[in-house]
Amino acid sequence: MSAGKATKKLPLYARVKSYILDEIASGKLKTDARVPSEHDLVAAFGVSRMTANRALRELTAEGLLTRVPGVGTFVARTQHGGRLHTVRDIAREIMGRGSQYSVSVIAHKKLRPRPEISKWMGLDQRHKVFFSHLVHRENGRAVQLERRLVSPKAAPDYGGIDPEQTTPAAYLLKALPLQHVEHVVRAAIPDHETRDALDMAAGQPCLILERRTWSNSVPVSFVEFFHDAQSYSLSESFSPSRST
Amino acid sequence: MSAGKATKKLPLYARVKSYILDEIASGKLKTDARVPSEHDLVAAFGVSRMTANRALRELTAEGLLTRVPGVGTFVARTQHGGRLHTVRDIAREIMGRGSQYSVSVIAHKKLRPRPEISKWMGLDQRHKVFFSHLVHRENGRAVQLERRLVSPKAAPDYGGIDPEQTTPAAYLLKALPLQHVEHVVRAAIPDHETRDALDMAAGQPCLILERRTWSNSVPVSFVEFFHDAQSYSLSESFSPSRST
DNA sequence: GAGTGGTCTAGACCACACG
DNA sequence: GTGTGGTCTAGACCACTCC
């Protein structure tokens, strides 16, 4: 966190998107609320209609908004559980639901990663990388265990953050332009450590989201998010533009 | 595959997307191959550059293409495993991997669905809906159990298909314009019937994809796809257009 | 009718990569 | 330099909904 408005030199359409996202995250725009029309945004931001249209169209494709021709644009009904096809900060997501967010830091240090991670990050085998091991809680209940490896080459200052103040996702989103994302979703029976951290019953499966991110074509972060499958699911909503 | 040109009155950008998709699907454009530049598409389709740009930009956001400023646009490297953020026909996916596809039909009939499904489809409680229960196999090995409910209001002829010849996904994609999709991914320990159908060991979790589809704002189909989590994962790849 | 979104154009400027 | 993509504008026409 800290400092800057971060309003660097984002493209105009991105500024409009960012504005709408903030209005939703801060609760000013709730589910089903009417979003400013393209005409409104044109007037407010001084952009052309195509630019306002692009902002709203992309947010719609990402499942955050719903548009009805001839009527208006509205905040889509909130999803329960996590969202695919987007990278969001879990702290904001939990607070956006009106819940209390807290985090337990199990580890926040450097370590030598598995060989395939070294290779992926383009590092020598002996180089250490940042490692954060966190439990995210909603109203005190553990909802997500995060195991994150961060490349020191891409984010040399990552070690300086305090995970209790700034979530890794929030820091990285602000510090580095997110360029490419890969998600893999899988399921497995957790090991004891994971199971205990999530307060899960024995024999129950975890839903696991693996995320790899790149910034400027440089690998930044490999994360595994573990969730109790009994209370967590991932969802996405989209409108194919035909074909596929 | 076969039949209709389907070239109705698609918007221009969608026609350009469709063209690129066909070139990829037919193998004319392979991984890393160069895709026509915006300028090329402007000339070939007689559209404005903004329209060509939109087509390529959307395909890039969907993870199918990669763009390098100053260089060109290329076919992204192919994914393995199931794909999120797309609706594909599993038979084609398996055959596309060079494997042998087969299917076992457990059931293909009408039944009275759970109340929430009736409600979702806008049907009276007593109305029956189509139900298909299939096991999809790759080289004889069960990879996916499909439990599909189809609204007779949206697809009255669905009962007439032979699932051994035409997969439900292929039929529906061809018969109805896919307009909106919702995916939920979850994990659970399967019941005995599911476990046996997938030849799974006891105590192992399933990775489950739930899909709801709409055509012209009318609910069409609710499907659950079950997979052995030990050998199946879902993936997606995308490039955020900033923010989020 | 006025307001909404859906699409499209024909230009424009910029930064970048390649030769 | 040329060619590429990245963005943006200031109009436009259409179909739709709501009053």
JSON list of N, CA and C in Angstrom, two decimals, chain A residues 10 13 21 54 57-58 62 77 84-87 178-185 187 189 203 205 207 229 233-244, chain B residues 10 17 21 50 54 57-58 77 84-87 178-185 187-189 203 205 207 229 233-242 244:
[
{"chain": "A", "resi": 10, "resn": "LEU", "atom": "N", "xyz": [-2.48, 5.44, -17.02]},
{"chain": "A", "resi": 10, "resn": "LEU", "atom": "CA", "xyz": [-3.40, 4.43, -17.52]},
{"chain": "A", "resi": 10, "resn": "LEU", "atom": "C", "xyz": [-4.11, 4.96, -18.76]},
{"chain": "A", "resi": 13, "resn": "TYR", "atom": "N", "xyz": [-9.66, 4.29, -21.22]},
{"chain": "A", "resi": 13, "resn": "TYR", "atom": "CA", "xyz": [-10.70, 3.28, -20.97]},
{"chain": "A", "resi": 13, "resn": "TYR", "atom": "C", "xyz": [-10.41, 2.56, -19.66]},
{"chain": "A", "resi": 21, "resn": "LEU", "atom": "N", "xyz": [-14.89, 0.01, -11.04]},
{"chain": "A", "resi": 21, "resn": "LEU", "atom": "CA", "xyz": [-14.48, -1.04, -10.10]},
{"chain": "A", "resi": 21, "resn": "LEU", "atom": "C", "xyz": [-14.40, -0.50, -8.68]},
{"chain": "A", "resi": 54, "resn": "ARG", "atom": "N", "xyz": [-16.09, 0.90, -24.50]},
{"chain": "A", "resi": 54, "resn": "ARG", "atom": "CA", "xyz": [-15.11, -0.18, -24.31]},
{"chain": "A", "resi": 54, "resn": "ARG", "atom": "C", "xyz": [-14.98, -0.54, -22.83]},
{"chain": "A", "resi": 57, "resn": "ARG", "atom": "N", "xyz": [-18.08, -2.42, -21.84]},
{"chain": "A", "resi": 57, "resn": "ARG", "atom": "CA", "xyz": [-18.16, -3.70, -22.54]},
{"chain": "A", "resi": 57, "resn": "ARG", "atom": "C", "xyz": [-17.21, -4.72, -21.92]},
{"chain": "A", "resi": 58, "resn": "GLU", "atom": "N", "xyz": [-15.99, -4.28, -21.60]},
{"chain": "A", "resi": 58, "resn": "GLU", "atom": "CA", "xyz": [-15.04, -5.22, -21.01]},
{"chain": "A", "resi": 58, "resn": "GLU", "atom": "C", "xyz": [-15.46, -5.67, -19.62]},
{"chain": "A", "resi": 62, "resn": "GLU", "atom": "N", "xyz": [-16.33, -9.49, -18.48]},
{"chain": "A", "resi": 62, "resn": "GLU", "atom": "CA", "xyz": [-15.71, -10.10, -17.30]},
{"chain": "A", "resi": 62, "resn": "GLU", "atom": "C", "xyz": [-16.74, -10.51, -16.27]},
{"chain": "A", "resi": 77, "resn": "ARG", "atom": "N", "xyz": [-25.24, -9.49, -10.30]},
{"chain": "A", "resi": 77, "resn": "ARG", "atom": "CA", "xyz": [-25.43, -10.06, -8.98]},
{"chain": "A", "resi": 77, "resn": "ARG", "atom": "C", "xyz": [-24.10, -10.63, -8.50]},
{"chain": "A", "resi": 84, "resn": "LEU", "atom": "N", "xyz": [-13.18, -16.64, -11.32]},
{"chain": "A", "resi": 84, "resn": "LEU", "atom": "CA", "xyz": [-12.15, -16.97, -12.29]},
{"chain": "A", "resi": 84, "resn": "LEU", "atom": "C", "xyz": [-12.10, -15.83, -13.29]},
{"chain": "A", "resi": 85, "resn": "HIS", "atom": "N", "xyz": [-11.16, -15.92, -14.16]},
{"chain": "A", "resi": 85, "resn": "HIS", "atom": "CA", "xyz": [-11.06, -14.94, -15.24]},
{"chain": "A", "resi": 85, "resn": "HIS", "atom": "C", "xyz": [-10.91, -13.52, -14.75]},
{"chain": "A", "resi": 86, "resn": "THR", "atom": "N", "xyz": [-10.38, -13.37, -13.58]},
{"chain": "A", "resi": 86, "resn": "THR", "atom": "CA", "xyz": [-10.11, -12.05, -13.04]},
{"chain": "A", "resi": 86, "resn": "THR", "atom": "C", "xyz": [-9.06, -12.26, -11.97]},
{"chain": "A", "resi": 87, "resn": "VAL", "atom": "N", "xyz": [-8.30, -11.26, -11.72]},
{"chain": "A", "resi": 87, "resn": "VAL", "atom": "CA", "xyz": [-7.38, -11.32, -10.60]},
{"chain": "A", "resi": 87, "resn": "VAL", "atom": "C", "xyz": [-7.81, -10.26, -9.62]},
{"chain": "A", "resi": 178, "resn": "LEU", "atom": "N", "xyz": [0.19, -6.01, -14.64]},
{"chain": "A", "resi": 178, "resn": "LEU", "atom": "CA", "xyz": [-0.18, -7.40, -14.88]},
{"chain": "A", "resi": 178, "resn": "LEU", "atom": "C", "xyz": [-0.43, -7.59, -16.36]},
{"chain": "A", "resi": 179, "resn": "GLN", "atom": "N", "xyz": [0.32, -8.51, -16.93]},
{"chain": "A", "resi": 179, "resn": "GLN", "atom": "CA", "xyz": [0.22, -8.64, -18.38]},
{"chain": "A", "resi": 179, "resn": "GLN", "atom": "C", "xyz": [-0.44, -9.93, -18.83]},
{"chain": "A", "resi": 180, "resn": "HIS", "atom": "N", "xyz": [-0.11, -11.02, -18.15]},
{"chain": "A", "resi": 180, "resn": "HIS", "atom": "CA", "xyz": [-0.66, -12.30, -18.57]},
{"chain": "A", "resi": 180, "resn": "HIS", "atom": "C", "xyz": [-0.88, -13.19, -17.35]},
{"chain": "A", "resi": 181, "resn": "VAL", "atom": "N", "xyz": [-1.93, -13.98, -17.41]},
{"chain": "A", "resi": 181, "resn": "VAL", "atom": "CA", "xyz": [-2.30, -14.82, -16.28]},
{"chain": "A", "resi": 181, "resn": "VAL", "atom": "C", "xyz": [-2.65, -16.21, -16.77]},
{"chain": "A", "resi": 182, "resn": "GLU", "atom": "N", "xyz": [-2.21, -17.22, -16.03]},
{"chain": "A", "resi": 182, "resn": "GLU", "atom": "CA", "xyz": [-2.66, -18.58, -16.29]},
{"chain": "A", "resi": 182, "resn": "GLU", "atom": "C", "xyz": [-3.24, -19.17, -15.02]},
{"chain": "A", "resi": 183, "resn": "HIS", "atom": "N", "xyz": [-4.39, -19.76, -15.15]},
{"chain": "A", "resi": 183, "resn": "HIS", "atom": "CA", "xyz": [-5.03, -20.41, -14.02]},
{"chain": "A", "resi": 183, "resn": "HIS", "atom": "C", "xyz": [-5.15, -21.90, -14.28]},
{"chain": "A", "resi": 184, "resn": "VAL", "atom": "N", "xyz": [-4.91, -22.68, -13.26]},
{"chain": "A", "resi": 184, "resn": "VAL", "atom": "CA", "xyz": [-5.24, -24.10, -13.33]},
{"chain": "A", "resi": 184, "resn": "VAL", "atom": "C", "xyz": [-6.04, -24.41, -12.08]},
{"chain": "A", "resi": 185, "resn": "VAL", "atom": "N", "xyz": [-7.17, -25.06, -12.26]},
{"chain": "A", "resi": 185, "resn": "VAL", "atom": "CA", "xyz": [-8.00, -25.44, -11.13]},
{"chain": "A", "resi": 185, "resn": "VAL", "atom": "C", "xyz": [-7.93, -26.94, -10.97]},
{"chain": "A", "resi": 187, "resn": "ALA", "atom": "N", "xyz": [-8.33, -30.36, -7.83]},
{"chain": "A", "resi": 187, "resn": "ALA", "atom": "CA", "xyz": [-8.87, -30.76, -6.53]},
{"chain": "A", "resi": 187, "resn": "ALA", "atom": "C", "xyz": [-7.99, -31.86, -5.98]},
{"chain": "A", "resi": 189, "resn": "ILE", "atom": "N", "xyz": [-7.02, -34.14, -1.98]},
{"chain": "A", "resi": 189, "resn": "ILE", "atom": "CA", "xyz": [-7.11, -34.27, -0.53]},
{"chain": "A", "resi": 189, "resn": "ILE", "atom": "C", "xyz": [-5.89, -33.55, 0.05]},
{"chain": "A", "resi": 203, "resn": "GLY", "atom": "N", "xyz": [-10.49, -36.24, 5.25]},
{"chain": "A", "resi": 203, "resn": "GLY", "atom": "CA", "xyz": [-11.10, -36.91, 4.11]},
{"chain": "A", "resi": 203, "resn": "GLY", "atom": "C", "xyz": [-11.82, -35.99, 3.16]},
{"chain": "A", "resi": 205, "resn": "PRO", "atom": "N", "xyz": [-12.05, -32.90, 0.40]},
{"chain": "A", "resi": 205, "resn": "PRO", "atom": "CA", "xyz": [-11.12, -32.36, -0.61]},
{"chain": "A", "resi": 205, "resn": "PRO", "atom": "C", "xyz": [-10.97, -30.84, -0.55]},
{"chain": "A", "resi": 207, "resn": "LEU", "atom": "N", "xyz": [-10.28, -27.43, -2.97]},
{"chain": "A", "resi": 207, "resn": "LEU", "atom": "CA", "xyz": [-10.31, -26.88, -4.32]},
{"chain": "A", "resi": 207, "resn": "LEU", "atom": "C", "xyz": [-9.11, -25.95, -4.42]},
{"chain": "A", "resi": 229, "resn": "ALA", "atom": "N", "xyz": [-13.34, -27.34, -0.04]},
{"chain": "A", "resi": 229, "resn": "ALA", "atom": "CA", "xyz": [-14.29, -27.50, -1.15]},
{"chain": "A", "resi": 229, "resn": "ALA", "atom": "C", "xyz": [-15.73, -27.52, -0.66]},
{"chain": "A", "resi": 233, "resn": "SER", "atom": "N", "xyz": [-16.34, -22.39, -3.90]},
{"chain": "A", "resi": 233, "resn": "SER", "atom": "CA", "xyz": [-16.33, -22.78, -5.31]},
{"chain": "A", "resi": 233, "resn": "SER", "atom": "C", "xyz": [-15.85, -21.59, -6.12]},
{"chain": "A", "resi": 234, "resn": "LEU", "atom": "N", "xyz": [-15.51, -21.84, -7.34]},
{"chain": "A", "resi": 234, "resn": "LEU", "atom": "CA", "xyz": [-15.04, -20.78, -8.23]},
{"chain": "A", "resi": 234, "resn": "LEU", "atom": "C", "xyz": [-16.05, -20.63, -9.35]},
{"chain": "A", "resi": 235, "resn": "SER", "atom": "N", "xyz": [-16.24, -19.41, -9.78]},
{"chain": "A", "resi": 235, "resn": "SER", "atom": "CA", "xyz": [-17.22, -19.24, -10.83]},
{"chain": "A", "resi": 235, "resn": "SER", "atom": "C", "xyz": [-16.77, -18.22, -11.85]},
{"chain": "A", "resi": 236, "resn": "GLU", "atom": "N", "xyz": [-17.37, -18.30, -12.98]},
{"chain": "A", "resi": 236, "resn": "GLU", "atom": "CA", "xyz": [-17.15, -17.29, -14.01]},
{"chain": "A", "resi": 236, "resn": "GLU", "atom": "C", "xyz": [-18.41, -17.21, -14.82]},
{"chain": "A", "resi": 237, "resn": "SER", "atom": "N", "xyz": [-18.56, -16.12, -15.46]},
{"chain": "A", "resi": 237, "resn": "SER", "atom": "CA", "xyz": [-19.77, -15.84, -16.21]},
{"chain": "A", "resi": 237, "resn": "SER", "atom": "C", "xyz": [-19.32, -15.05, -17.42]},
{"chain": "A", "resi": 238, "resn": "PHE", "atom": "N", "xyz": [-19.76, -15.45, -18.58]},
{"chain": "A", "resi": 238, "resn": "PHE", "atom": "CA", "xyz": [-19.31, -14.73, -19.76]},
{"chain": "A", "resi": 238, "resn": "PHE", "atom": "C", "xyz": [-20.29, -14.88, -20.89]},
{"chain": "A", "resi": 239, "resn": "SER", "atom": "N", "xyz": [-20.10, -14.05, -21.85]},
{"chain": "A", "resi": 239, "resn": "SER", "atom": "CA", "xyz": [-20.98, -14.05, -23.02]},
{"chain": "A", "resi": 239, "resn": "SER", "atom": "C", "xyz": [-20.13, -14.25, -24.25]},
{"chain": "A", "resi": 240, "resn": "PRO", "atom": "N", "xyz": [-20.13, -15.47, -24.76]},
{"chain": "A", "resi": 240, "resn": "PRO", "atom": "CA", "xyz": [-19.33, -15.72, -25.95]},
{"chain": "A", "resi": 240, "resn": "PRO", "atom": "C", "xyz": [-19.86, -14.85, -27.08]},
{"chain": "A", "resi": 241, "resn": "SER", "atom": "N", "xyz": [-18.96, -14.30, -27.84]},
{"chain": "A", "resi": 241, "resn": "SER", "atom": "CA", "xyz": [-19.40, -13.45, -28.96]},
{"chain": "A", "resi": 241, "resn": "SER", "atom": "C", "xyz": [-19.66, -14.32, -30.18]},
{"chain": "A", "resi": 242, "resn": "ARG", "atom": "N", "xyz": [-20.20, -15.44, -29.95]},
{"chain": "A", "resi": 242, "resn": "ARG", "atom": "CA", "xyz": [-20.46, -16.40, -31.01]},
{"chain": "A", "resi": 242, "resn": "ARG", "atom": "C", "xyz": [-19.32, -17.40, -31.13]},
{"chain": "A", "resi": 243, "resn": "SER", "atom": "N", "xyz": [-19.55, -18.31, -32.00]},
{"chain": "A", "resi": 243, "resn": "SER", "atom": "CA", "xyz": [-18.56, -19.34, -32.32]},
{"chain": "A", "resi": 243, "resn": "SER", "atom": "C", "xyz": [-17.90, -19.94, -31.09]},
{"chain": "A", "resi": 244, "resn": "THR", "atom": "N", "xyz": [-16.66, -20.38, -31.26]},
{"chain": "A", "resi": 244, "resn": "THR", "atom": "CA", "xyz": [-15.94, -21.11, -30.23]},
{"chain": "A", "resi": 244, "resn": "THR", "atom": "C", "xyz": [-16.44, -22.53, -30.21]},
{"chain": "B", "resi": 10, "resn": "LEU", "atom": "N", "xyz": [-24.14, -11.82, -38.50]},
{"chain": "B", "resi": 10, "resn": "LEU", "atom": "CA", "xyz": [-23.18, -11.56, -37.44]},
{"chain": "B", "resi": 10, "resn": "LEU", "atom": "C", "xyz": [-22.63, -10.15, -37.59]},
{"chain": "B", "resi": 17, "resn": "LYS", "atom": "N", "xyz": [-13.59, -12.52, -36.16]},
{"chain": "B", "resi": 17, "resn": "LYS", "atom": "CA", "xyz": [-13.20, -13.48, -35.13]},
{"chain": "B", "resi": 17, "resn": "LYS", "atom": "C", "xyz": [-13.45, -14.90, -35.62]},
{"chain": "B", "resi": 21, "resn": "LEU", "atom": "N", "xyz": [-10.86, -17.96, -35.97]},
{"chain": "B", "resi": 21, "resn": "LEU", "atom": "CA", "xyz": [-11.10, -19.20, -35.24]},
{"chain": "B", "resi": 21, "resn": "LEU", "atom": "C", "xyz": [-11.13, -20.39, -36.18]},
{"chain": "B", "resi": 50, "resn": "MET", "atom": "N", "xyz": [-10.61, -0.16, -36.50]},
{"chain": "B", "resi": 50, "resn": "MET", "atom": "CA", "xyz": [-11.14, -0.37, -35.17]},
{"chain": "B", "resi": 50, "resn": "MET", "atom": "C", "xyz": [-11.87, -1.71, -35.08]},
{"chain": "B", "resi": 54, "resn": "ARG", "atom": "N", "xyz": [-10.76, -4.79, -32.78]},
{"chain": "B", "resi": 54, "resn": "ARG", "atom": "CA", "xyz": [-11.62, -5.39, -31.76]},
{"chain": "B", "resi": 54, "resn": "ARG", "atom": "C", "xyz": [-11.59, -6.90, -31.85]},
{"chain": "B", "resi": 57, "resn": "ARG", "atom": "N", "xyz": [-8.26, -8.12, -30.57]},
{"chain": "B", "resi": 57, "resn": "ARG", "atom": "CA", "xyz": [-8.13, -7.82, -29.14]},
{"chain": "B", "resi": 57, "resn": "ARG", "atom": "C", "xyz": [-8.94, -8.80, -28.30]},
{"chain": "B", "resi": 58, "resn": "GLU", "atom": "N", "xyz": [-10.16, -9.10, -28.75]},
{"chain": "B", "resi": 58, "resn": "GLU", "atom": "CA", "xyz": [-10.99, -10.02, -27.99]},
{"chain": "B", "resi": 58, "resn": "GLU", "atom": "C", "xyz": [-10.42, -11.43, -28.01]},
{"chain": "B", "resi": 77, "resn": "ARG", "atom": "N", "xyz": [0.20, -20.54, -27.72]},
{"chain": "B", "resi": 77, "resn": "ARG", "atom": "CA", "xyz": [0.51, -21.96, -27.55]},
{"chain": "B", "resi": 77, "resn": "ARG", "atom": "C", "xyz": [-0.73, -22.67, -27.00]},
{"chain": "B", "resi": 84, "resn": "LEU", "atom": "N", "xyz": [-11.43, -23.53, -19.41]},
{"chain": "B", "resi": 84, "resn": "LEU", "atom": "CA", "xyz": [-12.51, -22.72, -18.90]},
{"chain": "B", "resi": 84, "resn": "LEU", "atom": "C", "xyz": [-12.70, -21.58, -19.88]},
{"chain": "B", "resi": 85, "resn": "HIS", "atom": "N", "xyz": [-13.72, -20.78, -19.62]},
{"chain": "B", "resi": 85, "resn": "HIS", "atom": "CA", "xyz": [-13.93, -19.60, -20.43]},
{"chain": "B", "resi": 85, "resn": "HIS", "atom": "C", "xyz": [-14.13, -19.94, -21.91]},
{"chain": "B", "resi": 86, "resn": "THR", "atom": "N", "xyz": [-14.61, -21.10, -22.16]},
{"chain": "B", "resi": 86, "resn": "THR", "atom": "CA", "xyz": [-14.92, -21.51, -23.52]},
{"chain": "B", "resi": 86, "resn": "THR", "atom": "C", "xyz": [-15.92, -22.66, -23.38]},
{"chain": "B", "resi": 87, "resn": "VAL", "atom": "N", "xyz": [-16.72, -22.83, -24.38]},
{"chain": "B", "resi": 87, "resn": "VAL", "atom": "CA", "xyz": [-17.58, -24.00, -24.40]},
{"chain": "B", "resi": 87, "resn": "VAL", "atom": "C", "xyz": [-17.16, -24.84, -25.58]},
{"chain": "B", "resi": 178, "resn": "LEU", "atom": "N", "xyz": [-25.57, -19.68, -28.72]},
{"chain": "B", "resi": 178, "resn": "LEU", "atom": "CA", "xyz": [-25.14, -19.60, -27.33]},
{"chain": "B", "resi": 178, "resn": "LEU", "atom": "C", "xyz": [-24.96, -18.14, -26.96]},
{"chain": "B", "resi": 179, "resn": "GLN", "atom": "N", "xyz": [-25.68, -17.73, -25.94]},
{"chain": "B", "resi": 179, "resn": "GLN", "atom": "CA", "xyz": [-25.64, -16.31, -25.63]},
{"chain": "B", "resi": 179, "resn": "GLN", "atom": "C", "xyz": [-24.93, -16.00, -24.33]},
{"chain": "B", "resi": 180, "resn": "HIS", "atom": "N", "xyz": [-25.16, -16.82, -23.34]},
{"chain": "B", "resi": 180, "resn": "HIS", "atom": "CA", "xyz": [-24.55, -16.54, -22.04]},
{"chain": "B", "resi": 180, "resn": "HIS", "atom": "C", "xyz": [-24.23, -17.85, -21.33]},
{"chain": "B", "resi": 181, "resn": "VAL", "atom": "N", "xyz": [-23.14, -17.85, -20.59]},
{"chain": "B", "resi": 181, "resn": "VAL", "atom": "CA", "xyz": [-22.67, -19.06, -19.93]},
{"chain": "B", "resi": 181, "resn": "VAL", "atom": "C", "xyz": [-22.26, -18.72, -18.49]},
{"chain": "B", "resi": 182, "resn": "GLU", "atom": "N", "xyz": [-22.60, -19.61, -17.59]},
{"chain": "B", "resi": 182, "resn": "GLU", "atom": "CA", "xyz": [-22.09, -19.50, -16.23]},
{"chain": "B", "resi": 182, "resn": "GLU", "atom": "C", "xyz": [-21.43, -20.79, -15.85]},
{"chain": "B", "resi": 183, "resn": "HIS", "atom": "N", "xyz": [-20.25, -20.69, -15.32]},
{"chain": "B", "resi": 183, "resn": "HIS", "atom": "CA", "xyz": [-19.53, -21.86, -14.85]},
{"chain": "B", "resi": 183, "resn": "HIS", "atom": "C", "xyz": [-19.33, -21.78, -13.35]},
{"chain": "B", "resi": 184, "resn": "VAL", "atom": "N", "xyz": [-19.49, -22.90, -12.69]},
{"chain": "B", "resi": 184, "resn": "VAL", "atom": "CA", "xyz": [-19.07, -23.00, -11.30]},
{"chain": "B", "resi": 184, "resn": "VAL", "atom": "C", "xyz": [-18.19, -24.24, -11.20]},
{"chain": "B", "resi": 185, "resn": "VAL", "atom": "N", "xyz": [-17.05, -24.08, -10.60]},
{"chain": "B", "resi": 185, "resn": "VAL", "atom": "CA", "xyz": [-16.15, -25.20, -10.41]},
{"chain": "B", "resi": 185, "resn": "VAL", "atom": "C", "xyz": [-16.11, -25.54, -8.94]},
{"chain": "B", "resi": 187, "resn": "ALA", "atom": "N", "xyz": [-15.39, -29.03, -5.94]},
{"chain": "B", "resi": 187, "resn": "ALA", "atom": "CA", "xyz": [-14.78, -30.34, -5.72]},
{"chain": "B", "resi": 187, "resn": "ALA", "atom": "C", "xyz": [-15.58, -31.07, -4.67]},
{"chain": "B", "resi": 188, "resn": "ALA", "atom": "N", "xyz": [-15.65, -32.37, -4.79]},
{"chain": "B", "resi": 188, "resn": "ALA", "atom": "CA", "xyz": [-16.38, -33.16, -3.79]},
{"chain": "B", "resi": 188, "resn": "ALA", "atom": "C", "xyz": [-15.99, -34.62, -3.91]},
{"chain": "B", "resi": 189, "resn": "ILE", "atom": "N", "xyz": [-16.23, -35.34, -2.83]},
{"chain": "B", "resi": 189, "resn": "ILE", "atom": "CA", "xyz": [-16.07, -36.79, -2.88]},
{"chain": "B", "resi": 189, "resn": "ILE", "atom": "C", "xyz": [-17.30, -37.34, -3.60]},
{"chain": "B", "resi": 203, "resn": "GLY", "atom": "N", "xyz": [-12.33, -42.57, -1.80]},
{"chain": "B", "resi": 203, "resn": "GLY", "atom": "CA", "xyz": [-11.71, -41.48, -1.04]},
{"chain": "B", "resi": 203, "resn": "GLY", "atom": "C", "xyz": [-11.09, -40.39, -1.87]},
{"chain": "B", "resi": 205, "resn": "PRO", "atom": "N", "xyz": [-11.19, -37.29, -4.62]},
{"chain": "B", "resi": 205, "resn": "PRO", "atom": "CA", "xyz": [-12.18, -36.28, -4.98]},
{"chain": "B", "resi": 205, "resn": "PRO", "atom": "C", "xyz": [-12.42, -36.17, -6.48]},
{"chain": "B", "resi": 207, "resn": "LEU", "atom": "N", "xyz": [-13.39, -33.40, -9.54]},
{"chain": "B", "resi": 207, "resn": "LEU", "atom": "CA", "xyz": [-13.44, -31.99, -9.93]},
{"chain": "B", "resi": 207, "resn": "LEU", "atom": "C", "xyz": [-14.70, -31.83, -10.77]},
{"chain": "B", "resi": 229, "resn": "ALA", "atom": "N", "xyz": [-10.23, -36.12, -10.15]},
{"chain": "B", "resi": 229, "resn": "ALA", "atom": "CA", "xyz": [-9.33, -34.98, -9.91]},
{"chain": "B", "resi": 229, "resn": "ALA", "atom": "C", "xyz": [-7.86, -35.39, -10.03]},
{"chain": "B", "resi": 233, "resn": "SER", "atom": "N", "xyz": [-7.64, -31.52, -14.76]},
{"chain": "B", "resi": 233, "resn": "SER", "atom": "CA", "xyz": [-7.68, -30.17, -14.21]},
{"chain": "B", "resi": 233, "resn": "SER", "atom": "C", "xyz": [-8.24, -29.24, -15.27]},
{"chain": "B", "resi": 234, "resn": "LEU", "atom": "N", "xyz": [-8.62, -28.07, -14.85]},
{"chain": "B", "resi": 234, "resn": "LEU", "atom": "CA", "xyz": [-9.17, -27.09, -15.78]},
{"chain": "B", "resi": 234, "resn": "LEU", "atom": "C", "xyz": [-8.22, -25.91, -15.83]},
{"chain": "B", "resi": 235, "resn": "SER", "atom": "N", "xyz": [-8.12, -25.30, -16.99]},
{"chain": "B", "resi": 235, "resn": "SER", "atom": "CA", "xyz": [-7.20, -24.18, -17.07]},
{"chain": "B", "resi": 235, "resn": "SER", "atom": "C", "xyz": [-7.77, -23.07, -17.92]},
{"chain": "B", "resi": 236, "resn": "GLU", "atom": "N", "xyz": [-7.23, -21.90, -17.71]},
{"chain": "B", "resi": 236, "resn": "GLU", "atom": "CA", "xyz": [-7.57, -20.77, -18.55]},
{"chain": "B", "resi": 236, "resn": "GLU", "atom": "C", "xyz": [-6.35, -19.87, -18.57]},
{"chain": "B", "resi": 237, "resn": "SER", "atom": "N", "xyz": [-6.32, -19.06, -19.58]},
{"chain": "B", "resi": 237, "resn": "SER", "atom": "CA", "xyz": [-5.18, -18.20, -19.81]},
{"chain": "B", "resi": 237, "resn": "SER", "atom": "C", "xyz": [-5.74, -16.92, -20.39]},
{"chain": "B", "resi": 238, "resn": "PHE", "atom": "N", "xyz": [-5.32, -15.79, -19.84]},
{"chain": "B", "resi": 238, "resn": "PHE", "atom": "CA", "xyz": [-5.87, -14.56, -20.37]},
{"chain": "B", "resi": 238, "resn": "PHE", "atom": "C", "xyz": [-4.94, -13.40, -20.08]},
{"chain": "B", "resi": 239, "resn": "SER", "atom": "N", "xyz": [-5.23, -12.31, -20.74]},
{"chain": "B", "resi": 239, "resn": "SER", "atom": "CA", "xyz": [-4.44, -11.10, -20.59]},
{"chain": "B", "resi": 239, "resn": "SER", "atom": "C", "xyz": [-5.35, -9.98, -20.17]},
{"chain": "B", "resi": 240, "resn": "PRO", "atom": "N", "xyz": [-5.28, -9.61, -18.92]},
{"chain": "B", "resi": 240, "resn": "PRO", "atom": "CA", "xyz": [-6.15, -8.54, -18.45]},
{"chain": "B", "resi": 240, "resn": "PRO", "atom": "C", "xyz": [-5.83, -7.27, -19.21]},
{"chain": "B", "resi": 241, "resn": "SER", "atom": "N", "xyz": [-6.86, -6.49, -19.50]},
{"chain": "B", "resi": 241, "resn": "SER", "atom": "CA", "xyz": [-6.66, -5.24, -20.24]},
{"chain": "B", "resi": 241, "resn": "SER", "atom": "C", "xyz": [-6.32, -4.12, -19.28]},
{"chain": "B", "resi": 242, "resn": "ARG", "atom": "N", "xyz": [-5.53, -4.43, -18.30]},
{"chain": "B", "resi": 242, "resn": "ARG", "atom": "CA", "xyz": [-5.18, -3.48, -17.25]},
{"chain": "B", "resi": 242, "resn": "ARG", "atom": "C", "xyz": [-6.16, -3.61, -16.10]},
{"chain": "B", "resi": 244, "resn": "THR", "atom": "N", "xyz": [-8.34, -4.13, -12.76]},
{"chain": "B", "resi": 244, "resn": "THR", "atom": "CA", "xyz": [-8.94, -5.31, -12.16]},
{"chain": "B", "resi": 244, "resn": "THR", "atom": "C", "xyz": [-8.04, -5.82, -11.06]}
]
